[in-house]
PDB file of C-alpha atoms in Angstrom:
ATOM      1  CA  MET A   1      15.791  46.300-214.844  1.00 83.00           C
ATOM      2  CA  ARG A   2      12.177  46.729-213.785  1.00 87.00           C
ATOM      3  CA  ARG A   3      11.010  44.365-216.519  1.00 84.00           C
ATOM      4  CA  LYS A   4      13.547  41.745-215.447  1.00 89.00           C
ATOM      5  CA  LEU A   5      12.337  42.007-211.857  1.00 92.00           C
ATOM      6  CA  ILE A   6       8.721  41.544-212.938  1.00 91.00           C
ATOM      7  CA  ILE A   7       9.654  38.486-215.032  1.00 89.00           C
ATOM      8  CA  ALA A   8      11.663  37.041-212.134  1.00 92.00           C
ATOM      9  CA  ALA A   9       8.751  37.636-209.708  1.00 93.00           C
ATOM     10  CA  LEU A  10       6.302  35.971-212.116  1.00 90.00           C
ATOM     11  CA  ALA A  11       8.670  33.006-212.511  1.00 91.00           C
ATOM     12  CA  VAL A  12       8.970  32.623-208.729  1.00 93.00           C
ATOM     13  CA  LEU A  13       5.177  32.867-208.354  1.00 91.00           C
ATOM     14  CA  PHE A  14       4.658  30.247-211.084  1.00 89.00           C
ATOM     15  CA  ILE A  15       7.158  27.817-209.576  1.00 90.00           C
ATOM     16  CA  GLY A  16       5.650  28.358-206.139  1.00 90.00           C
ATOM     17  CA  ALA A  17       2.150  27.699-207.444  1.00 89.00           C
ATOM     18  CA  VAL A  18       3.297  24.525-209.212  1.00 86.00           C
ATOM     19  CA  LEU A  19       5.084  23.238-206.108  1.00 87.00           C
ATOM     20  CA  GLY A  20       2.045  24.135-204.019  1.00 85.00           C
ATOM     21  CA  THR A  21      -0.300  22.047-206.157  1.00 82.00           C
ATOM     22  CA  SER A  22      -0.605  18.451-205.062  1.00 80.00           C
ATOM     23  CA  SER A  23      -1.173  16.357-208.155  1.00 80.00           C
ATOM     24  CA  GLU A  24       0.142  13.475-210.262  1.00 82.00           C
ATOM     25  CA  TRP A  25       0.681  16.010-213.117  1.00 86.00           C
ATOM     26  CA  LEU A  26      -0.761  13.805-215.816  1.00 87.00           C
ATOM     27  CA  GLY A  27      -0.768  15.227-219.318  1.00 87.00           C
ATOM     28  CA  THR A  28      -3.924  15.810-221.312  1.00 88.00           C
ATOM     29  CA  ASP A  29      -2.498  13.388-223.875  1.00 83.00           C
ATOM     30  CA  ASP A  30      -2.889  10.723-221.176  1.00 84.00           C
ATOM     31  CA  THR A  31      -6.032  11.894-219.379  1.00 88.00           C
ATOM     32  CA  VAL A  32      -8.206  13.108-222.247  1.00 91.00           C
ATOM     33  CA  VAL A  33      -6.946  11.016-225.168  1.00 91.00           C
ATOM     34  CA  GLY A  34      -6.313   7.958-222.981  1.00 89.00           C
ATOM     35  CA  GLY A  35      -9.718   8.341-221.320  1.00 90.00           C
ATOM     36  CA  LEU A  36     -11.556   8.455-224.644  1.00 91.00           C
ATOM     37  CA  ALA A  37      -9.598   5.470-225.935  1.00 91.00           C
ATOM     38  CA  GLN A  38     -10.330   3.450-222.834  1.00 90.00           C
ATOM     39  CA  LYS A  39     -14.026   4.261-223.098  1.00 89.00           C
ATOM     40  CA  ALA A  40     -14.018   3.123-226.723  1.00 88.00           C
ATOM     41  CA  GLY A  41     -12.058   0.011-225.884  1.00 89.00           C
ATOM     42  CA  VAL A  42      -9.133   0.973-228.091  1.00 89.00           C
ATOM     43  CA  HIS A  43      -5.517   0.700-227.018  1.00 86.00           C
ATOM     44  CA  GLU A  44      -2.345   2.386-228.164  1.00 86.00           C
ATOM     45  CA  SER A  45      -0.076   0.244-230.288  1.00 85.00           C
ATOM     46  CA  GLN A  46       3.599   0.190-231.054  1.00 84.00           C
ATOM     47  CA  LEU A  47       4.577   0.544-234.703  1.00 84.00           C
ATOM     48  CA  LEU A  48       8.215   1.447-234.290  1.00 85.00           C
ATOM     49  CA  PRO A  49      10.722  -1.287-233.456  1.00 85.00           C
ATOM     50  CA  TRP A  50      12.166   0.723-230.564  1.00 86.00           C
ATOM     51  CA  GLU A  51      10.652   1.946-227.334  1.00 84.00           C
ATOM     52  CA  LEU A  52      11.858   4.443-224.771  1.00 84.00           C
ATOM     53  CA  THR A  53      11.897   2.765-221.414  1.00 86.00           C
ATOM     54  CA  GLY A  54      13.253   3.781-218.026  1.00 88.00           C
ATOM     55  CA  ASP A  55      15.832   6.537-217.921  1.00 91.00           C
ATOM     56  CA  LEU A  56      16.382   6.272-221.667  1.00 91.00           C
ATOM     57  CA  GLN A  57      13.314   8.481-222.066  1.00 89.00           C
ATOM     58  CA  LEU A  58      14.837  11.025-219.698  1.00 91.00           C
ATOM     59  CA  PHE A  59      18.092  10.945-221.640  1.00 94.00           C
ATOM     60  CA  VAL A  60      16.377  11.414-225.003  1.00 93.00           C
ATOM     61  CA  PHE A  61      14.307  14.337-223.715  1.00 93.00           C
ATOM     62  CA  CYS A  62      17.323  16.003-222.137  1.00 94.00           C
ATOM     63  CA  ALA A  63      19.381  15.546-225.299  1.00 95.00           C
ATOM     64  CA  GLY A  64      16.580  16.764-227.563  1.00 94.00           C
ATOM     65  CA  GLY A  65      15.886  19.771-225.353  1.00 94.00           C
ATOM     66  CA  ALA A  66      19.569  20.629-225.191  1.00 95.00           C
ATOM     67  CA  ILE A  67      20.100  20.388-228.966  1.00 95.00           C
ATOM     68  CA  ALA A  68      16.985  22.436-229.691  1.00 95.00           C
ATOM     69  CA  GLY A  69      17.947  24.928-226.988  1.00 94.00           C
ATOM     70  CA  PHE A  70      21.426  25.360-228.458  1.00 96.00           C
ATOM     71  CA  ALA A  71      19.892  25.867-231.907  1.00 95.00           C
ATOM     72  CA  VAL A  72      17.437  28.487-230.589  1.00 95.00           C
ATOM     73  CA  GLY A  73      20.267  30.279-228.750  1.00 94.00           C
ATOM     74  CA  TYR A  74      22.585  30.180-231.762  1.00 95.00           C
ATOM     75  CA  TYR A  75      20.053  31.539-234.208  1.00 94.00           C
ATOM     76  CA  TRP A  76      18.724  34.069-231.659  1.00 93.00           C
ATOM     77  CA  ARG A  77      22.229  35.436-231.228  1.00 93.00           C
ATOM     78  CA  THR A  78      22.760  35.482-234.987  1.00 92.00           C
ATOM     79  CA  LEU A  79      19.568  37.500-235.444  1.00 92.00           C
ATOM     80  CA  PHE A  80      19.332  39.644-232.332  1.00 89.00           C
ATOM     81  CA  GLY A  81      22.672  39.454-230.514  1.00 85.00           C
ATOM     82  CA  GLU A  82      24.330  42.728-229.737  1.00 70.00           C
ATOM     83  CA  GLY A  83      27.637  41.268-230.745  1.00 57.00           C
ATOM     84  CA  PRO A  84      29.156  40.053-227.481  1.00 49.00           C
ATOM     85  CA  ARG A  85      31.964  38.523-229.528  1.00 50.00           C
ATOM     86  CA  GLU A  86      32.662  41.886-231.116  1.00 50.00           C
ATOM     87  CA  ARG A  87      32.618  43.552-227.723  1.00 47.00           C
ATOM     88  CA  VAL A  88      35.078  40.996-226.361  1.00 46.00           C
ATOM     89  CA  GLU A  89      37.285  41.524-229.402  1.00 49.00           C
ATOM     90  CA  GLU A  90      37.150  45.287-228.866  1.00 50.00           C
ATOM     91  CA  VAL A  91      38.274  44.812-225.301  1.00 49.00           C
ATOM     92  CA  ASP A  92      40.860  42.195-226.129  1.00 49.00           C
ATOM     93  CA  GLU A  93      42.395  43.729-229.217  1.00 50.00           C
ATOM     94  CA  PRO A  94      44.291  46.583-227.521  1.00 51.00           C
ATOM     95  CA  ALA A  95      45.616  44.137-224.946  1.00 48.00           C
ATOM     96  CA  ILE A  96      46.798  41.767-227.695  1.00 47.00           C
ATOM     97  CA  ALA A  97      48.307  44.660-229.544  1.00 46.00           C
ATOM     98  CA  ASP A  98      50.097  45.728-226.345  1.00 50.00           C
ATOM     99  CA  ARG A  99      51.479  42.265-225.863  1.00 47.00           C
ATOM    100  CA  LYS A 100      52.789  42.140-229.443  1.00 47.00           C
ATOM    101  CA  ALA A 101      54.325  45.555-229.178  1.00 46.00           C
ATOM    102  CA  PRO A 102      58.081  45.473-228.599  1.00 44.00           C
TER     103      PRO A 102
ATOM    104  CA  MET B   1      -2.470  17.402-229.788  1.00 80.00           C
ATOM    105  CA  HIS B   2      -0.334  14.275-230.014  1.00 91.00           C
ATOM    106  CA  ILE B   3      -2.680  11.450-230.997  1.00 93.00           C
ATOM    107  CA  PRO B   4      -0.694   8.297-230.318  1.00 92.00           C
ATOM    108  CA  GLU B   5      -0.154   5.246-232.483  1.00 92.00           C
ATOM    109  CA  GLY B   6      -3.079   2.895-232.974  1.00 90.00           C
ATOM    110  CA  LEU B   7      -6.020   5.017-231.813  1.00 93.00           C
ATOM    111  CA  LEU B   8      -7.201   6.011-235.274  1.00 94.00           C
ATOM    112  CA  PRO B   9      -8.744   3.381-237.560  1.00 94.00           C
ATOM    113  CA  ILE B  10      -6.447   2.787-240.525  1.00 94.00           C
ATOM    114  CA  ASP B  11      -8.885   4.271-243.055  1.00 96.00           C
ATOM    115  CA  GLN B  12      -9.211   7.488-241.034  1.00 96.00           C
ATOM    116  CA  ALA B  13      -5.453   7.672-240.415  1.00 96.00           C
ATOM    117  CA  ALA B  14      -4.883   7.310-244.175  1.00 96.00           C
ATOM    118  CA  GLY B  15      -7.616   9.856-244.878  1.00 97.00           C
ATOM    119  CA  TRP B  16      -5.930  12.475-242.668  1.00 97.00           C
ATOM    120  CA  TYR B  17      -2.668  11.817-244.492  1.00 97.00           C
ATOM    121  CA  VAL B  18      -4.020  12.994-247.858  1.00 97.00           C
ATOM    122  CA  PRO B  19      -4.627  16.689-247.022  1.00 97.00           C
ATOM    123  CA  ALA B  20      -1.681  16.699-244.625  1.00 97.00           C
ATOM    124  CA  MET B  21       0.732  15.619-247.374  1.00 97.00           C
ATOM    125  CA  ALA B  22      -0.731  18.207-249.748  1.00 97.00           C
ATOM    126  CA  PHE B  23      -0.130  20.983-247.204  1.00 97.00           C
ATOM    127  CA  LEU B  24       3.324  19.559-246.372  1.00 97.00           C
ATOM    128  CA  GLY B  25       4.301  19.435-250.052  1.00 97.00           C
ATOM    129  CA  ALA B  26       3.197  23.028-250.552  1.00 96.00           C
ATOM    130  CA  GLY B  27       5.007  24.045-247.366  1.00 96.00           C
ATOM    131  CA  LEU B  28       8.269  22.373-248.374  1.00 97.00           C
ATOM    132  CA  ALA B  29       8.091  23.977-251.846  1.00 96.00           C
ATOM    133  CA  LYS B  30       7.511  27.393-250.275  1.00 94.00           C
ATOM    134  CA  LEU B  31      10.336  26.844-247.792  1.00 94.00           C
ATOM    135  CA  LYS B  32      12.737  25.814-250.556  1.00 95.00           C
ATOM    136  CA  ARG B  33      11.831  28.854-252.616  1.00 94.00           C
ATOM    137  CA  ARG B  34      12.200  31.171-249.621  1.00 91.00           C
ATOM    138  CA  LEU B  35      15.647  29.846-248.740  1.00 92.00           C
ATOM    139  CA  LYS B  36      16.749  30.248-252.342  1.00 93.00           C
ATOM    140  CA  GLU B  37      15.345  33.729-252.856  1.00 90.00           C
ATOM    141  CA  GLN B  38      15.978  35.067-249.356  1.00 86.00           C
ATOM    142  CA  PRO B  39      19.065  33.372-247.910  1.00 87.00           C
ATOM    143  CA  SER B  40      18.993  35.942-245.117  1.00 85.00           C
ATOM    144  CA  SER B  41      15.842  34.314-243.742  1.00 88.00           C
ATOM    145  CA  ARG B  42      17.737  31.089-242.896  1.00 92.00           C
ATOM    146  CA  PRO B  43      18.487  31.995-239.279  1.00 93.00           C
ATOM    147  CA  LEU B  44      14.834  32.892-238.660  1.00 93.00           C
ATOM    148  CA  VAL B  45      13.709  29.616-240.257  1.00 95.00           C
ATOM    149  CA  GLY B  46      16.210  27.708-238.115  1.00 95.00           C
ATOM    150  CA  LEU B  47      15.137  29.556-234.978  1.00 95.00           C
ATOM    151  CA  MET B  48      11.454  28.883-235.618  1.00 96.00           C
ATOM    152  CA  GLY B  49      12.070  25.237-236.497  1.00 96.00           C
ATOM    153  CA  ALA B  50      13.889  24.561-233.231  1.00 96.00           C
ATOM    154  CA  PHE B  51      11.363  26.670-231.330  1.00 96.00           C
ATOM    155  CA  VAL B  52       8.306  24.797-232.668  1.00 96.00           C
ATOM    156  CA  PHE B  53       9.983  21.462-231.942  1.00 96.00           C
ATOM    157  CA  VAL B  54      10.860  22.237-228.330  1.00 95.00           C
ATOM    158  CA  VAL B  55       7.710  24.223-227.430  1.00 95.00           C
ATOM    159  CA  SER B  56       5.280  21.639-228.811  1.00 94.00           C
ATOM    160  CA  LEU B  57       7.122  18.858-226.951  1.00 93.00           C
ATOM    161  CA  MET B  58       7.433  20.705-223.646  1.00 91.00           C
ATOM    162  CA  PRO B  59       4.866  19.651-221.027  1.00 90.00           C
ATOM    163  CA  VAL B  60       3.853  22.879-219.277  1.00 92.00           C
ATOM    164  CA  PRO B  61       2.214  22.490-215.848  1.00 91.00           C
ATOM    165  CA  VAL B  62      -0.958  24.374-215.000  1.00 91.00           C
ATOM    166  CA  PRO B  63      -0.889  25.276-211.300  1.00 88.00           C
ATOM    167  CA  GLY B  64      -4.127  24.712-209.464  1.00 85.00           C
ATOM    168  CA  LEU B  65      -5.353  22.086-211.933  1.00 86.00           C
ATOM    169  CA  GLY B  66      -2.387  19.795-211.535  1.00 88.00           C
ATOM    170  CA  THR B  67      -2.293  18.874-215.214  1.00 89.00           C
ATOM    171  CA  VAL B  68       0.183  19.474-218.013  1.00 90.00           C
ATOM    172  CA  SER B  69      -0.178  20.102-221.713  1.00 91.00           C
ATOM    173  CA  HIS B  70       1.721  21.448-224.694  1.00 92.00           C
ATOM    174  CA  PRO B  71       1.663  24.864-226.351  1.00 93.00           C
ATOM    175  CA  CYS B  72       1.874  24.807-230.166  1.00 94.00           C
ATOM    176  CA  GLY B  73       4.360  27.415-231.356  1.00 94.00           C
ATOM    177  CA  THR B  74       3.059  27.142-234.926  1.00 96.00           C
ATOM    178  CA  PRO B  75       1.006  30.391-234.792  1.00 97.00           C
ATOM    179  CA  LEU B  76       4.176  32.380-234.027  1.00 96.00           C
ATOM    180  CA  ALA B  77       6.102  30.614-236.799  1.00 96.00           C
ATOM    181  CA  ALA B  78       3.224  31.305-239.216  1.00 96.00           C
ATOM    182  CA  ILE B  79       3.072  35.000-238.344  1.00 94.00           C
ATOM    183  CA  LEU B  80       6.829  35.418-238.825  1.00 93.00           C
ATOM    184  CA  LEU B  81       7.368  33.104-241.804  1.00 93.00           C
ATOM    185  CA  GLY B  82       3.983  32.543-243.402  1.00 93.00           C
ATOM    186  CA  PRO B  83       1.578  29.635-242.791  1.00 95.00           C
ATOM    187  CA  PHE B  84       2.927  27.241-245.430  1.00 96.00           C
ATOM    188  CA  THR B  85       6.487  27.460-244.121  1.00 95.00           C
ATOM    189  CA  ALA B  86       5.159  26.976-240.596  1.00 96.00           C
ATOM    190  CA  VAL B  87       3.327  23.819-241.743  1.00 97.00           C
ATOM    191  CA  ALA B  88       6.621  22.378-242.992  1.00 97.00           C
ATOM    192  CA  LEU B  89       8.388  23.209-239.698  1.00 97.00           C
ATOM    193  CA  GLY B  90       5.531  21.814-237.607  1.00 97.00           C
ATOM    194  CA  ALA B  91       5.381  18.594-239.650  1.00 97.00           C
ATOM    195  CA  VAL B  92       9.120  17.971-239.248  1.00 97.00           C
ATOM    196  CA  ALA B  93       8.823  18.638-235.498  1.00 97.00           C
ATOM    197  CA  LEU B  94       5.909  16.172-235.223  1.00 97.00           C
ATOM    198  CA  LEU B  95       7.825  13.509-237.180  1.00 96.00           C
ATOM    199  CA  LEU B  96      10.851  13.798-234.871  1.00 96.00           C
ATOM    200  CA  GLN B  97       8.580  13.673-231.834  1.00 95.00           C
ATOM    201  CA  ALA B  98       6.831  10.543-233.126  1.00 95.00           C
ATOM    202  CA  LEU B  99      10.078   8.786-234.056  1.00 94.00           C
ATOM    203  CA  PHE B 100      12.238   9.544-231.027  1.00 92.00           C
ATOM    204  CA  PHE B 101      10.203  11.140-228.259  1.00 92.00           C
ATOM    205  CA  ALA B 102       7.156   8.886-227.844  1.00 89.00           C
ATOM    206  CA  HIS B 103       4.787  11.749-228.681  1.00 91.00           C
ATOM    207  CA  GLY B 104       2.294  11.095-231.444  1.00 91.00           C
ATOM    208  CA  GLY B 105       2.747   8.273-233.953  1.00 92.00           C
ATOM    209  CA  ILE B 106       3.611   7.416-237.510  1.00 95.00           C
ATOM    210  CA  SER B 107       0.082   6.319-238.415  1.00 95.00           C
ATOM    211  CA  SER B 108      -1.338   9.434-236.704  1.00 95.00           C
ATOM    212  CA  TRP B 109       1.276  11.787-238.185  1.00 96.00           C
ATOM    213  CA  GLY B 110      -1.153  13.032-240.850  1.00 96.00           C
ATOM    214  CA  ALA B 111      -3.850  13.772-238.270  1.00 97.00           C
ATOM    215  CA  ASN B 112      -1.374  15.536-235.987  1.00 96.00           C
ATOM    216  CA  ILE B 113      -0.008  17.586-238.904  1.00 97.00           C
ATOM    217  CA  LEU B 114      -3.541  18.763-239.681  1.00 97.00           C
ATOM    218  CA  SER B 115      -4.259  19.824-236.110  1.00 96.00           C
ATOM    219  CA  MET B 116      -1.022  21.439-234.945  1.00 96.00           C
ATOM    220  CA  ALA B 117       0.840  22.341-238.137  1.00 96.00           C
ATOM    221  CA  VAL B 118      -2.037  23.224-240.511  1.00 97.00           C
ATOM    222  CA  GLY B 119      -4.718  24.325-238.027  1.00 97.00           C
ATOM    223  CA  GLY B 120      -2.361  26.175-235.668  1.00 96.00           C
ATOM    224  CA  SER B 121      -0.505  27.890-238.516  1.00 97.00           C
ATOM    225  CA  PHE B 122      -3.400  28.909-240.752  1.00 97.00           C
ATOM    226  CA  VAL B 123      -5.777  29.941-237.989  1.00 97.00           C
ATOM    227  CA  GLY B 124      -3.019  31.763-236.106  1.00 97.00           C
ATOM    228  CA  TYR B 125      -1.934  33.590-239.238  1.00 95.00           C
ATOM    229  CA  GLY B 126      -5.526  34.186-240.380  1.00 96.00           C
ATOM    230  CA  VAL B 127      -6.564  35.779-237.097  1.00 97.00           C
ATOM    231  CA  TYR B 128      -3.402  37.901-237.091  1.00 95.00           C
ATOM    232  CA  TRP B 129      -4.036  39.012-240.679  1.00 93.00           C
ATOM    233  CA  LEU B 130      -7.703  39.781-239.984  1.00 95.00           C
ATOM    234  CA  MET B 131      -6.939  41.748-236.827  1.00 94.00           C
ATOM    235  CA  ARG B 132      -4.327  43.806-238.654  1.00 92.00           C
ATOM    236  CA  ARG B 133      -6.859  44.522-241.400  1.00 91.00           C
ATOM    237  CA  LEU B 134      -9.300  45.649-238.723  1.00 93.00           C
ATOM    238  CA  GLY B 135      -6.695  48.077-237.435  1.00 91.00           C
ATOM    239  CA  ALA B 136      -5.445  46.191-234.371  1.00 92.00           C
ATOM    240  CA  GLY B 137      -1.934  46.867-233.122  1.00 92.00           C
ATOM    241  CA  LEU B 138       0.877  44.480-233.981  1.00 92.00           C
ATOM    242  CA  GLY B 139       1.103  42.992-230.478  1.00 94.00           C
ATOM    243  CA  LEU B 140      -2.651  42.511-230.068  1.00 96.00           C
ATOM    244  CA  ALA B 141      -3.068  40.974-233.512  1.00 95.00           C
ATOM    245  CA  ALA B 142      -0.144  38.577-232.999  1.00 95.00           C
ATOM    246  CA  GLY B 143      -1.296  37.644-229.500  1.00 97.00           C
ATOM    247  CA  LEU B 144      -4.843  36.839-230.613  1.00 97.00           C
ATOM    248  CA  GLY B 145      -3.342  34.784-233.465  1.00 97.00           C
ATOM    249  CA  GLY B 146      -1.344  32.779-230.924  1.00 97.00           C
ATOM    250  CA  LEU B 147      -4.411  32.261-228.732  1.00 97.00           C
ATOM    251  CA  ALA B 148      -6.681  31.186-231.594  1.00 97.00           C
ATOM    252  CA  GLY B 149      -4.085  28.884-233.159  1.00 97.00           C
ATOM    253  CA  ASP B 150      -3.618  27.062-229.862  1.00 96.00           C
ATOM    254  CA  ILE B 151      -7.322  26.592-229.182  1.00 97.00           C
ATOM    255  CA  VAL B 152      -8.140  25.529-232.751  1.00 97.00           C
ATOM    256  CA  THR B 153      -5.342  22.936-232.682  1.00 96.00           C
ATOM    257  CA  TYR B 154      -7.099  21.203-229.797  1.00 96.00           C
ATOM    258  CA  ALA B 155     -10.530  21.656-231.407  1.00 97.00           C
ATOM    259  CA  ILE B 156      -9.277  19.760-234.457  1.00 97.00           C
ATOM    260  CA  THR B 157      -7.645  17.059-232.330  1.00 96.00           C
ATOM    261  CA  SER B 158     -10.961  16.690-230.464  1.00 96.00           C
ATOM    262  CA  PHE B 159     -12.780  16.250-233.773  1.00 97.00           C
ATOM    263  CA  GLN B 160     -10.312  13.644-234.963  1.00 97.00           C
ATOM    264  CA  LEU B 161     -10.663  11.737-231.713  1.00 96.00           C
ATOM    265  CA  ALA B 162     -14.465  12.050-231.761  1.00 96.00           C
ATOM    266  CA  LEU B 163     -14.619  10.697-235.292  1.00 95.00           C
ATOM    267  CA  ALA B 164     -12.476   7.718-234.353  1.00 95.00           C
ATOM    268  CA  LEU B 165     -13.691   6.933-230.839  1.00 93.00           C
ATOM    269  CA  HIS B 166     -17.336   8.025-230.614  1.00 91.00           C
ATOM    270  CA  GLY B 167     -18.667   4.465-230.387  1.00 86.00           C
ATOM    271  CA  GLN B 168     -22.405   4.514-229.638  1.00 88.00           C
ATOM    272  CA  GLU B 169     -22.445   8.251-228.885  1.00 91.00           C
ATOM    273  CA  SER B 170     -22.815  10.958-231.494  1.00 94.00           C
ATOM    274  CA  ILE B 171     -19.677  12.533-232.943  1.00 95.00           C
ATOM    275  CA  ALA B 172     -20.828  15.950-231.737  1.00 96.00           C
ATOM    276  CA  ALA B 173     -21.280  14.756-228.121  1.00 95.00           C
ATOM    277  CA  THR B 174     -17.886  13.044-228.125  1.00 95.00           C
ATOM    278  CA  TRP B 175     -16.245  16.125-229.659  1.00 96.00           C
ATOM    279  CA  LEU B 176     -17.811  18.292-226.973  1.00 96.00           C
ATOM    280  CA  ALA B 177     -16.643  15.946-224.224  1.00 94.00           C
ATOM    281  CA  ALA B 178     -13.081  15.839-225.587  1.00 94.00           C
ATOM    282  CA  PHE B 179     -12.840  19.570-226.271  1.00 95.00           C
ATOM    283  CA  GLY B 180     -14.398  20.347-222.888  1.00 94.00           C
ATOM    284  CA  SER B 181     -11.842  18.104-221.188  1.00 93.00           C
ATOM    285  CA  PHE B 182      -8.914  19.729-222.998  1.00 93.00           C
ATOM    286  CA  MET B 183      -9.958  23.309-222.346  1.00 95.00           C
ATOM    287  CA  PRO B 184      -9.416  23.751-218.575  1.00 93.00           C
ATOM    288  CA  THR B 185      -5.736  22.924-219.104  1.00 93.00           C
ATOM    289  CA  GLN B 186      -5.432  24.447-222.541  1.00 94.00           C
ATOM    290  CA  ILE B 187      -6.979  27.875-221.950  1.00 95.00           C
ATOM    291  CA  PRO B 188      -4.243  28.985-219.513  1.00 94.00           C
ATOM    292  CA  LEU B 189      -1.618  27.726-221.966  1.00 95.00           C
ATOM    293  CA  ALA B 190      -3.348  29.524-224.839  1.00 96.00           C
ATOM    294  CA  ILE B 191      -3.303  32.740-222.789  1.00 96.00           C
ATOM    295  CA  ALA B 192       0.415  32.190-222.161  1.00 95.00           C
ATOM    296  CA  GLU B 193       0.873  31.625-225.899  1.00 96.00           C
ATOM    297  CA  LEU B 194      -0.997  34.899-226.509  1.00 97.00           C
ATOM    298  CA  PHE B 195       1.482  36.876-224.400  1.00 95.00           C
ATOM    299  CA  PHE B 196       4.512  35.013-225.742  1.00 95.00           C
ATOM    300  CA  THR B 197       3.538  35.350-229.400  1.00 96.00           C
ATOM    301  CA  SER B 198       2.705  39.015-228.916  1.00 96.00           C
ATOM    302  CA  GLY B 199       5.973  39.699-227.093  1.00 94.00           C
ATOM    303  CA  VAL B 200       8.190  37.968-229.634  1.00 94.00           C
ATOM    304  CA  VAL B 201       6.561  39.586-232.670  1.00 94.00           C
ATOM    305  CA  VAL B 202       6.783  43.051-231.104  1.00 93.00           C
ATOM    306  CA  PHE B 203      10.409  42.376-230.108  1.00 92.00           C
ATOM    307  CA  VAL B 204      11.316  41.287-233.651  1.00 91.00           C
ATOM    308  CA  ALA B 205       9.583  44.342-235.107  1.00 90.00           C
ATOM    309  CA  LYS B 206      11.488  46.671-232.769  1.00 90.00           C
ATOM    310  CA  ARG B 207      14.900  45.033-233.005  1.00 89.00           C
ATOM    311  CA  ARG B 208      15.012  43.684-236.531  1.00 87.00           C
ATOM    312  CA  ALA B 209      12.260  45.256-238.597  1.00 85.00           C
ATOM    313  CA  ASP B 210      14.421  44.507-241.648  1.00 83.00           C
ATOM    314  CA  LEU B 211      13.734  40.803-241.089  1.00 79.00           C
ATOM    315  CA  LEU B 212      10.048  41.320-241.430  1.00 76.00           C
ATOM    316  CA  GLY B 213      10.022  43.495-244.516  1.00 66.00           C
ATOM    317  CA  GLY B 214      10.607  40.607-246.901  1.00 53.00           C
ATOM    318  CA  LEU B 215       8.585  38.159-244.859  1.00 51.00           C
ATOM    319  CA  GLU B 216       4.957  38.070-243.903  1.00 52.00           C
ATOM    320  CA  VAL B 217       4.638  40.688-241.154  1.00 56.00           C
ATOM    321  CA  GLN B 218       4.165  44.325-241.981  1.00 56.00           C
ATOM    322  CA  PRO B 219       4.772  46.256-238.736  1.00 51.00           C
TER     323      PRO B 219
END
């Protein structure tokens, strides 16, 4: 419980600090890499025939994050889960047995 | 660590591909052998694959600086699964990111594999291994591996950029400028990666030490 409270407090502090920082939140891929490229007079190019524009980029990132998140959760539960399904079955089984009993 | 399409001259891009493909081939062979000999490691491989993909794509904000950057995730995968397997997972993550997520590029895939997948994995695992040999605790050794893997990833990216974009300046000066520009944002993320890597490895050792016996970590 104490550990969870510390993690929650750190999360709140982090979010507060982020919201309290006034910035455009540019990534280092843009600022550092883009800055060097601009200085050298080189520009990014497009090799792939498709490009993520507008909200399509948001959709792709949400979908990718969700799929990866589900995969992480699934495998995490397979490896470290304390068997919530088994616990549910333990709770449910007597009730099912009761219902089937004449 | 995502060098985009078109910034590297074609000869350099091709040159980075050669060692990257050698490491990737060795990584895929190791991964195939592991899955055949230790089918029980499949969930951990799946977990780490998804983890590396999402963590290395996630833009993490750094409060105070107002910038964002990506952690790597490959040091943790290397500590739990071995560096060659982590290279394979990192390379697949980078390919997906280049194809569908506008991060990195196809021509720069080899360079990005060398920085994040090879550099992050081997340096992360190497520091972990060395610290354990020196008698460090599991959490400390893993954490320092995570920190070093993250920093070295950006050091390699800086070198690749310096080699390609130094223009009239020396490569060393351009490398220093690039690395120095990355670091204010990357050091806080590397420290976060230190705590995260340490925490996960210690957690795995406490909860499922059996997973680690046949793998690369000896608690």
